[in-house]
Amino acid sequence: MRRRGPGCGCLGCGGGTLIVLAVLGALAWFLVIQPVRGFLASWQTPTTVQTQTQTPQGGGTGVQVPSLPGGDTGPGTTPAPGGNVGSPVTQADVGRFARVRQDVSAALGGSFTNLQNVWTDIQNGQTPNILTIVGVLRDAGTSIGRARQAQATALAREGLSAERYATIRSTVNRALGLPNVDFARAAEAIQAGRLPDLNTAVQTATPQERQLVEPYRQGLTQTAALGLLGL
């Protein structure tokens, strides 16, 4: 009768390895992949686009015309990218940005508290890892959809496109001495099987940029953690 070699269980060494891999795969699915997918699904929830009907003189069929940036935009209508996306940021731009951030913070609700704790750790020099990212995404949950809708509504009200808002955010982060860490982009990388970019380097601001932000510094500092979610 042949005896099994030492160290092999009833399933054999290969079977034990397969079980370990299966358990690790299940943990990765429930602890990482599912929260990332849930976050991205809520993140990509489409916002409402407001249209208005114009009826030609003399009758005829009305034509649905999208509201234009700077015009009478309806709730949830984000202006299209304009020619000013890369133009110098003004103090009025920073004021608009600050008002959008306040609306988004209110919409995120209790999830903002946990987000703020992670942000404080980053400010203290800690580099976030994948588990930290996933924890933030799980906490955000479906509230990220409400936050995105609130952002779209506020952008329409302030006459800002998403691209212009991102330009202002980079300027504000430099002026406040904050890194451009974006967990939303990190989630996309994780879902695609790539390692996320977690660079926490801070870019140096110009004296002019710091001056622009100064009147709004306190409020912007309080809502800066929203940048972790790309908001």
C-alpha atoms as a PDB file:
ATOM      1  CA  MET A   1       0.000   0.000   0.000  1.00  0.00           C
ATOM      2  CA  ARG A   2       1.486   3.346  -1.076  1.00  0.00           C
ATOM      3  CA  ARG A   3       1.754   6.013   1.585  1.00  0.00           C
ATOM      4  CA  ARG A   4       1.259   9.701   0.969  1.00  0.00           C
ATOM      5  CA  GLY A   5       4.248  11.904   1.310  1.00  0.00           C
ATOM      6  CA  PRO A   6       4.606  14.158   4.355  1.00  0.00           C
ATOM      7  CA  GLY A   7       2.764  17.488   4.303  1.00  0.00           C
ATOM      8  CA  CYS A   8      -0.001  16.429   1.855  1.00  0.00           C
ATOM      9  CA  GLY A   9      -3.604  16.306   3.051  1.00  0.00           C
ATOM     10  CA  CYS A  10      -6.365  14.093   1.798  1.00  0.00           C
ATOM     11  CA  LEU A  11      -6.877  16.390  -1.200  1.00  0.00           C
ATOM     12  CA  GLY A  12      -3.176  16.512  -1.952  1.00  0.00           C
ATOM     13  CA  CYS A  13      -0.941  19.576  -2.041  1.00  0.00           C
ATOM     14  CA  GLY A  14      -2.409  20.746  -5.328  1.00  0.00           C
ATOM     15  CA  GLY A  15      -5.967  20.572  -4.015  1.00  0.00           C
ATOM     16  CA  GLY A  16      -5.063  22.587  -0.920  1.00  0.00           C
ATOM     17  CA  THR A  17      -3.506  25.280  -3.070  1.00  0.00           C
ATOM     18  CA  LEU A  18      -6.630  25.487  -5.212  1.00  0.00           C
ATOM     19  CA  ILE A  19      -8.795  25.934  -2.115  1.00  0.00           C
ATOM     20  CA  VAL A  20      -6.578  28.780  -0.864  1.00  0.00           C
ATOM     21  CA  LEU A  21      -6.721  30.466  -4.265  1.00  0.00           C
ATOM     22  CA  ALA A  22     -10.489  30.093  -4.381  1.00  0.00           C
ATOM     23  CA  VAL A  23     -10.852  31.670  -0.936  1.00  0.00           C
ATOM     24  CA  LEU A  24      -8.554  34.554  -1.897  1.00  0.00           C
ATOM     25  CA  GLY A  25     -10.508  35.051  -5.109  1.00  0.00           C
ATOM     26  CA  ALA A  26     -13.804  35.164  -3.208  1.00  0.00           C
ATOM     27  CA  LEU A  27     -12.392  37.675  -0.732  1.00  0.00           C
ATOM     28  CA  ALA A  28     -11.095  39.848  -3.566  1.00  0.00           C
ATOM     29  CA  TRP A  29     -14.542  39.756  -5.179  1.00  0.00           C
ATOM     30  CA  PHE A  30     -16.540  40.692  -2.086  1.00  0.00           C
ATOM     31  CA  LEU A  31     -14.025  43.073  -0.486  1.00  0.00           C
ATOM     32  CA  VAL A  32     -12.645  44.831  -3.561  1.00  0.00           C
ATOM     33  CA  ILE A  33     -14.373  44.187  -6.883  1.00  0.00           C
ATOM     34  CA  GLN A  34     -18.008  44.498  -5.755  1.00  0.00           C
ATOM     35  CA  PRO A  35     -17.540  47.792  -3.837  1.00  0.00           C
ATOM     36  CA  VAL A  36     -15.609  49.253  -6.788  1.00  0.00           C
ATOM     37  CA  ARG A  37     -18.300  48.198  -9.265  1.00  0.00           C
ATOM     38  CA  GLY A  38     -21.071  49.531  -7.051  1.00  0.00           C
ATOM     39  CA  PHE A  39     -19.321  52.875  -6.703  1.00  0.00           C
ATOM     40  CA  LEU A  40     -18.691  53.226 -10.440  1.00  0.00           C
ATOM     41  CA  ALA A  41     -22.288  52.274 -11.248  1.00  0.00           C
ATOM     42  CA  SER A  42     -23.540  55.067  -8.970  1.00  0.00           C
ATOM     43  CA  TRP A  43     -20.852  57.440 -10.253  1.00  0.00           C
ATOM     44  CA  GLN A  44     -21.929  56.940 -13.858  1.00  0.00           C
ATOM     45  CA  THR A  45     -25.634  57.548 -13.170  1.00  0.00           C
ATOM     46  CA  PRO A  46     -26.694  59.958 -15.935  1.00  0.00           C
ATOM     47  CA  THR A  47     -27.811  63.431 -14.939  1.00  0.00           C
ATOM     48  CA  THR A  48     -30.982  65.032 -16.216  1.00  0.00           C
ATOM     49  CA  VAL A  49     -30.625  67.149 -19.350  1.00  0.00           C
ATOM     50  CA  GLN A  50     -33.113  69.970 -19.588  1.00  0.00           C
ATOM     51  CA  THR A  51     -34.463  70.951 -23.004  1.00  0.00           C
ATOM     52  CA  GLN A  52     -36.802  73.674 -24.107  1.00  0.00           C
ATOM     53  CA  THR A  53     -39.243  73.663 -27.007  1.00  0.00           C
ATOM     54  CA  GLN A  54     -39.093  76.397 -29.617  1.00  0.00           C
ATOM     55  CA  THR A  55     -42.121  76.759 -31.885  1.00  0.00           C
ATOM     56  CA  PRO A  56     -41.564  78.525 -35.221  1.00  0.00           C
ATOM     57  CA  GLN A  57     -43.816  81.459 -36.019  1.00  0.00           C
ATOM     58  CA  GLY A  58     -46.796  80.478 -38.118  1.00  0.00           C
ATOM     59  CA  GLY A  59     -47.176  77.090 -36.503  1.00  0.00           C
ATOM     60  CA  GLY A  60     -45.354  73.883 -37.221  1.00  0.00           C
ATOM     61  CA  THR A  61     -43.706  71.258 -35.078  1.00  0.00           C
ATOM     62  CA  GLY A  62     -41.709  72.428 -32.089  1.00  0.00           C
ATOM     63  CA  VAL A  63     -37.985  71.656 -32.072  1.00  0.00           C
ATOM     64  CA  GLN A  64     -36.251  70.362 -28.943  1.00  0.00           C
ATOM     65  CA  VAL A  65     -33.237  72.612 -28.354  1.00  0.00           C
ATOM     66  CA  PRO A  66     -30.727  71.841 -25.556  1.00  0.00           C
ATOM     67  CA  SER A  67     -30.167  74.670 -23.083  1.00  0.00           C
ATOM     68  CA  LEU A  68     -26.874  76.430 -23.764  1.00  0.00           C
ATOM     69  CA  PRO A  69     -24.084  77.231 -21.271  1.00  0.00           C
ATOM     70  CA  GLY A  70     -24.614  80.604 -19.670  1.00  0.00           C
ATOM     71  CA  GLY A  71     -28.287  80.611 -20.708  1.00  0.00           C
ATOM     72  CA  ASP A  72     -31.374  79.467 -18.874  1.00  0.00           C
ATOM     73  CA  THR A  73     -30.105  76.051 -17.907  1.00  0.00           C
ATOM     74  CA  GLY A  74     -32.426  73.739 -16.025  1.00  0.00           C
ATOM     75  CA  PRO A  75     -31.668  71.606 -12.962  1.00  0.00           C
ATOM     76  CA  GLY A  76     -29.003  69.004 -13.585  1.00  0.00           C
ATOM     77  CA  THR A  77     -27.891  70.499 -16.907  1.00  0.00           C
ATOM     78  CA  THR A  78     -24.094  70.691 -16.991  1.00  0.00           C
ATOM     79  CA  PRO A  79     -22.805  73.255 -19.493  1.00  0.00           C
ATOM     80  CA  ALA A  80     -20.824  71.892 -22.409  1.00  0.00           C
ATOM     81  CA  PRO A  81     -17.057  72.545 -22.529  1.00  0.00           C
ATOM     82  CA  GLY A  82     -16.402  76.091 -23.666  1.00  0.00           C
ATOM     83  CA  GLY A  83     -13.406  77.991 -24.952  1.00  0.00           C
ATOM     84  CA  ASN A  84     -12.482  79.147 -21.444  1.00  0.00           C
ATOM     85  CA  VAL A  85     -11.529  75.700 -20.089  1.00  0.00           C
ATOM     86  CA  GLY A  86      -7.817  76.479 -19.928  1.00  0.00           C
ATOM     87  CA  SER A  87      -7.995  80.239 -19.386  1.00  0.00           C
ATOM     88  CA  PRO A  88      -6.562  81.761 -16.179  1.00  0.00           C
ATOM     89  CA  VAL A  89      -8.663  81.130 -13.079  1.00  0.00           C
ATOM     90  CA  THR A  90     -10.246  84.229 -11.570  1.00  0.00           C
ATOM     91  CA  GLN A  91     -11.419  84.939  -8.041  1.00  0.00           C
ATOM     92  CA  ALA A  92     -15.005  84.773  -9.314  1.00  0.00           C
ATOM     93  CA  ASP A  93     -14.253  81.247 -10.581  1.00  0.00           C
ATOM     94  CA  VAL A  94     -13.027  80.250  -7.131  1.00  0.00           C
ATOM     95  CA  GLY A  95     -16.225  81.623  -5.601  1.00  0.00           C
ATOM     96  CA  ARG A  96     -18.336  79.546  -7.997  1.00  0.00           C
ATOM     97  CA  PHE A  97     -16.233  76.493  -7.231  1.00  0.00           C
ATOM     98  CA  ALA A  98     -16.679  77.011  -3.471  1.00  0.00           C
ATOM     99  CA  ARG A  99     -20.473  77.189  -3.824  1.00  0.00           C
ATOM    100  CA  VAL A 100     -20.553  73.975  -5.876  1.00  0.00           C
ATOM    101  CA  ARG A 101     -18.441  72.220  -3.244  1.00  0.00           C
ATOM    102  CA  GLN A 102     -20.835  73.229  -0.461  1.00  0.00           C
ATOM    103  CA  ASP A 103     -23.787  71.719  -2.328  1.00  0.00           C
ATOM    104  CA  VAL A 104     -21.899  68.489  -3.033  1.00  0.00           C
ATOM    105  CA  SER A 105     -20.803  68.153   0.592  1.00  0.00           C
ATOM    106  CA  ALA A 106     -24.400  68.473   1.778  1.00  0.00           C
ATOM    107  CA  ALA A 107     -25.581  65.851  -0.737  1.00  0.00           C
ATOM    108  CA  LEU A 108     -22.895  63.352   0.297  1.00  0.00           C
ATOM    109  CA  GLY A 109     -24.237  63.381   3.852  1.00  0.00           C
ATOM    110  CA  GLY A 110     -22.674  61.138   6.499  1.00  0.00           C
ATOM    111  CA  SER A 111     -20.259  59.615   4.014  1.00  0.00           C
ATOM    112  CA  PHE A 112     -18.301  62.870   4.102  1.00  0.00           C
ATOM    113  CA  THR A 113     -17.174  62.260   7.701  1.00  0.00           C
ATOM    114  CA  ASN A 114     -15.295  59.046   6.859  1.00  0.00           C
ATOM    115  CA  LEU A 115     -13.924  60.679   3.733  1.00  0.00           C
ATOM    116  CA  GLN A 116     -12.623  63.547   5.851  1.00  0.00           C
ATOM    117  CA  ASN A 117     -10.813  61.112   8.169  1.00  0.00           C
ATOM    118  CA  VAL A 118      -8.957  59.526   5.247  1.00  0.00           C
ATOM    119  CA  TRP A 119      -8.132  62.968   3.906  1.00  0.00           C
ATOM    120  CA  THR A 120      -6.667  63.962   7.285  1.00  0.00           C
ATOM    121  CA  ASP A 121      -4.444  60.855   7.211  1.00  0.00           C
ATOM    122  CA  ILE A 122      -3.177  61.825   3.751  1.00  0.00           C
ATOM    123  CA  GLN A 123      -2.461  65.348   4.985  1.00  0.00           C
ATOM    124  CA  ASN A 124      -0.416  63.788   7.795  1.00  0.00           C
ATOM    125  CA  GLY A 125       1.779  62.004   5.280  1.00  0.00           C
ATOM    126  CA  GLN A 126       0.086  58.605   4.999  1.00  0.00           C
ATOM    127  CA  THR A 127      -0.123  57.160   1.488  1.00  0.00           C
ATOM    128  CA  PRO A 128      -3.481  55.452   0.817  1.00  0.00           C
ATOM    129  CA  ASN A 129      -3.485  51.801  -0.264  1.00  0.00           C
ATOM    130  CA  ILE A 130      -6.063  49.804  -2.193  1.00  0.00           C
ATOM    131  CA  LEU A 131      -7.937  48.740   0.962  1.00  0.00           C
ATOM    132  CA  THR A 132      -8.180  52.385   2.032  1.00  0.00           C
ATOM    133  CA  ILE A 133      -9.559  53.316  -1.385  1.00  0.00           C
ATOM    134  CA  VAL A 134     -12.104  50.499  -1.338  1.00  0.00           C
ATOM    135  CA  GLY A 135     -13.217  51.470   2.174  1.00  0.00           C
ATOM    136  CA  VAL A 136     -13.906  55.032   0.995  1.00  0.00           C
ATOM    137  CA  LEU A 137     -15.754  53.800  -2.098  1.00  0.00           C
ATOM    138  CA  ARG A 138     -17.876  51.429   0.012  1.00  0.00           C
ATOM    139  CA  ASP A 139     -18.781  54.212   2.447  1.00  0.00           C
ATOM    140  CA  ALA A 140     -19.728  56.518  -0.413  1.00  0.00           C
ATOM    141  CA  GLY A 141     -22.049  53.832  -1.774  1.00  0.00           C
ATOM    142  CA  THR A 142     -25.144  55.108  -3.506  1.00  0.00           C
ATOM    143  CA  SER A 143     -24.739  58.576  -1.981  1.00  0.00           C
ATOM    144  CA  ILE A 144     -22.141  59.305  -4.650  1.00  0.00           C
ATOM    145  CA  GLY A 145     -25.023  59.350  -7.148  1.00  0.00           C
ATOM    146  CA  ARG A 146     -26.782  62.088  -5.146  1.00  0.00           C
ATOM    147  CA  ALA A 147     -23.521  64.000  -4.853  1.00  0.00           C
ATOM    148  CA  ARG A 148     -22.952  63.802  -8.607  1.00  0.00           C
ATOM    149  CA  GLN A 149     -26.487  65.027  -9.298  1.00  0.00           C
ATOM    150  CA  ALA A 150     -26.013  67.899  -6.840  1.00  0.00           C
ATOM    151  CA  GLN A 151     -22.740  68.760  -8.560  1.00  0.00           C
ATOM    152  CA  ALA A 152     -24.364  68.768 -12.005  1.00  0.00           C
ATOM    153  CA  THR A 153     -27.169  71.017 -10.763  1.00  0.00           C
ATOM    154  CA  ALA A 154     -24.708  73.413  -9.105  1.00  0.00           C
ATOM    155  CA  LEU A 155     -22.456  73.510 -12.181  1.00  0.00           C
ATOM    156  CA  ALA A 156     -25.447  74.471 -14.321  1.00  0.00           C
ATOM    157  CA  ARG A 157     -26.424  77.192 -11.853  1.00  0.00           C
ATOM    158  CA  GLU A 158     -22.889  78.609 -11.768  1.00  0.00           C
ATOM    159  CA  GLY A 159     -22.388  78.306 -15.554  1.00  0.00           C
ATOM    160  CA  LEU A 160     -19.392  75.966 -15.241  1.00  0.00           C
ATOM    161  CA  SER A 161     -18.580  72.958 -17.394  1.00  0.00           C
ATOM    162  CA  ALA A 162     -17.133  69.837 -15.764  1.00  0.00           C
ATOM    163  CA  GLU A 163     -13.839  70.509 -17.570  1.00  0.00           C
ATOM    164  CA  ARG A 164     -13.633  74.096 -16.321  1.00  0.00           C
ATOM    165  CA  TYR A 165     -14.486  72.916 -12.811  1.00  0.00           C
ATOM    166  CA  ALA A 166     -11.575  70.438 -12.945  1.00  0.00           C
ATOM    167  CA  THR A 167      -9.219  73.238 -14.015  1.00  0.00           C
ATOM    168  CA  ILE A 168     -10.321  75.381 -11.088  1.00  0.00           C
ATOM    169  CA  ARG A 169      -9.977  72.410  -8.715  1.00  0.00           C
ATOM    170  CA  SER A 170      -6.331  71.928  -9.706  1.00  0.00           C
ATOM    171  CA  THR A 171      -5.639  75.618  -9.062  1.00  0.00           C
ATOM    172  CA  VAL A 172      -7.408  75.485  -5.689  1.00  0.00           C
ATOM    173  CA  ASN A 173      -5.511  72.347  -4.642  1.00  0.00           C
ATOM    174  CA  ARG A 174      -2.171  73.956  -5.474  1.00  0.00           C
ATOM    175  CA  ALA A 175      -3.086  77.112  -3.565  1.00  0.00           C
ATOM    176  CA  LEU A 176      -4.148  75.074  -0.518  1.00  0.00           C
ATOM    177  CA  GLY A 177      -1.067  72.831  -0.726  1.00  0.00           C
ATOM    178  CA  LEU A 178      -3.138  69.720  -1.460  1.00  0.00           C
ATOM    179  CA  PRO A 179      -2.394  66.726  -3.726  1.00  0.00           C
ATOM    180  CA  ASN A 180      -4.609  65.790  -6.673  1.00  0.00           C
ATOM    181  CA  VAL A 181      -5.516  62.296  -5.430  1.00  0.00           C
ATOM    182  CA  ASP A 182      -8.609  60.959  -7.212  1.00  0.00           C
ATOM    183  CA  PHE A 183     -10.179  57.728  -5.904  1.00  0.00           C
ATOM    184  CA  ALA A 184     -12.742  57.729  -8.731  1.00  0.00           C
ATOM    185  CA  ARG A 185      -9.944  57.297 -11.276  1.00  0.00           C
ATOM    186  CA  ALA A 186      -8.327  54.762  -8.962  1.00  0.00           C
ATOM    187  CA  ALA A 187     -11.584  52.771  -8.980  1.00  0.00           C
ATOM    188  CA  GLU A 188     -11.570  52.720 -12.786  1.00  0.00           C
ATOM    189  CA  ALA A 189      -7.982  51.436 -12.748  1.00  0.00           C
ATOM    190  CA  ILE A 190      -8.809  48.692 -10.212  1.00  0.00           C
ATOM    191  CA  GLN A 191     -11.798  47.534 -12.243  1.00  0.00           C
ATOM    192  CA  ALA A 192      -9.582  47.385 -15.340  1.00  0.00           C
ATOM    193  CA  GLY A 193      -7.006  45.299 -13.447  1.00  0.00           C
ATOM    194  CA  ARG A 194      -4.404  48.071 -13.236  1.00  0.00           C
ATOM    195  CA  LEU A 195      -2.607  49.493 -10.226  1.00  0.00           C
ATOM    196  CA  PRO A 196      -4.082  52.913  -9.387  1.00  0.00           C
ATOM    197  CA  ASP A 197      -2.017  56.096  -9.372  1.00  0.00           C
ATOM    198  CA  LEU A 198      -1.779  57.198  -5.721  1.00  0.00           C
ATOM    199  CA  ASN A 199       0.722  59.995  -6.147  1.00  0.00           C
ATOM    200  CA  THR A 200       0.331  62.410  -3.222  1.00  0.00           C
ATOM    201  CA  ALA A 201       2.951  64.912  -4.395  1.00  0.00           C
ATOM    202  CA  VAL A 202       1.915  68.542  -3.979  1.00  0.00           C
ATOM    203  CA  GLN A 203       2.516  71.056  -6.758  1.00  0.00           C
ATOM    204  CA  THR A 204       3.790  74.516  -5.876  1.00  0.00           C
ATOM    205  CA  ALA A 205       1.291  77.344  -6.286  1.00  0.00           C
ATOM    206  CA  THR A 206       2.100  80.819  -7.535  1.00  0.00           C
ATOM    207  CA  PRO A 207       1.574  83.826  -5.239  1.00  0.00           C
ATOM    208  CA  GLN A 208      -1.290  84.894  -7.522  1.00  0.00           C
ATOM    209  CA  GLU A 209      -3.045  81.529  -7.083  1.00  0.00           C
ATOM    210  CA  ARG A 210      -2.746  81.709  -3.301  1.00  0.00           C
ATOM    211  CA  GLN A 211      -4.174  85.231  -3.372  1.00  0.00           C
ATOM    212  CA  LEU A 212      -7.171  84.128  -5.450  1.00  0.00           C
ATOM    213  CA  VAL A 213      -8.086  81.410  -2.957  1.00  0.00           C
ATOM    214  CA  GLU A 214      -7.459  83.349   0.261  1.00  0.00           C
ATOM    215  CA  PRO A 215     -11.002  84.808   0.698  1.00  0.00           C
ATOM    216  CA  TYR A 216     -12.460  81.293   0.446  1.00  0.00           C
ATOM    217  CA  ARG A 217      -9.685  79.370   2.200  1.00  0.00           C
ATOM    218  CA  GLN A 218     -11.640  78.257   5.274  1.00  0.00           C
ATOM    219  CA  GLY A 219     -14.625  76.852   3.363  1.00  0.00           C
ATOM    220  CA  LEU A 220     -12.461  75.241   0.694  1.00  0.00           C
ATOM    221  CA  THR A 221     -10.287  73.569   3.317  1.00  0.00           C
ATOM    222  CA  GLN A 222     -13.386  72.111   5.007  1.00  0.00           C
ATOM    223  CA  THR A 223     -14.623  70.564   1.731  1.00  0.00           C
ATOM    224  CA  ALA A 224     -11.227  69.649   0.250  1.00  0.00           C
ATOM    225  CA  ALA A 225     -11.760  65.939   0.981  1.00  0.00           C
ATOM    226  CA  LEU A 226     -14.355  65.822  -1.807  1.00  0.00           C
ATOM    227  CA  GLY A 227     -11.467  65.911  -4.244  1.00  0.00           C
ATOM    228  CA  LEU A 228     -10.684  62.324  -3.207  1.00  0.00           C
ATOM    229  CA  LEU A 229     -13.859  61.280  -5.030  1.00  0.00           C
ATOM    230  CA  GLY A 230     -13.179  63.461  -8.061  1.00  0.00           C
ATOM    231  CA  LEU A 231     -15.829  65.949  -6.928  1.00  0.00           C
END
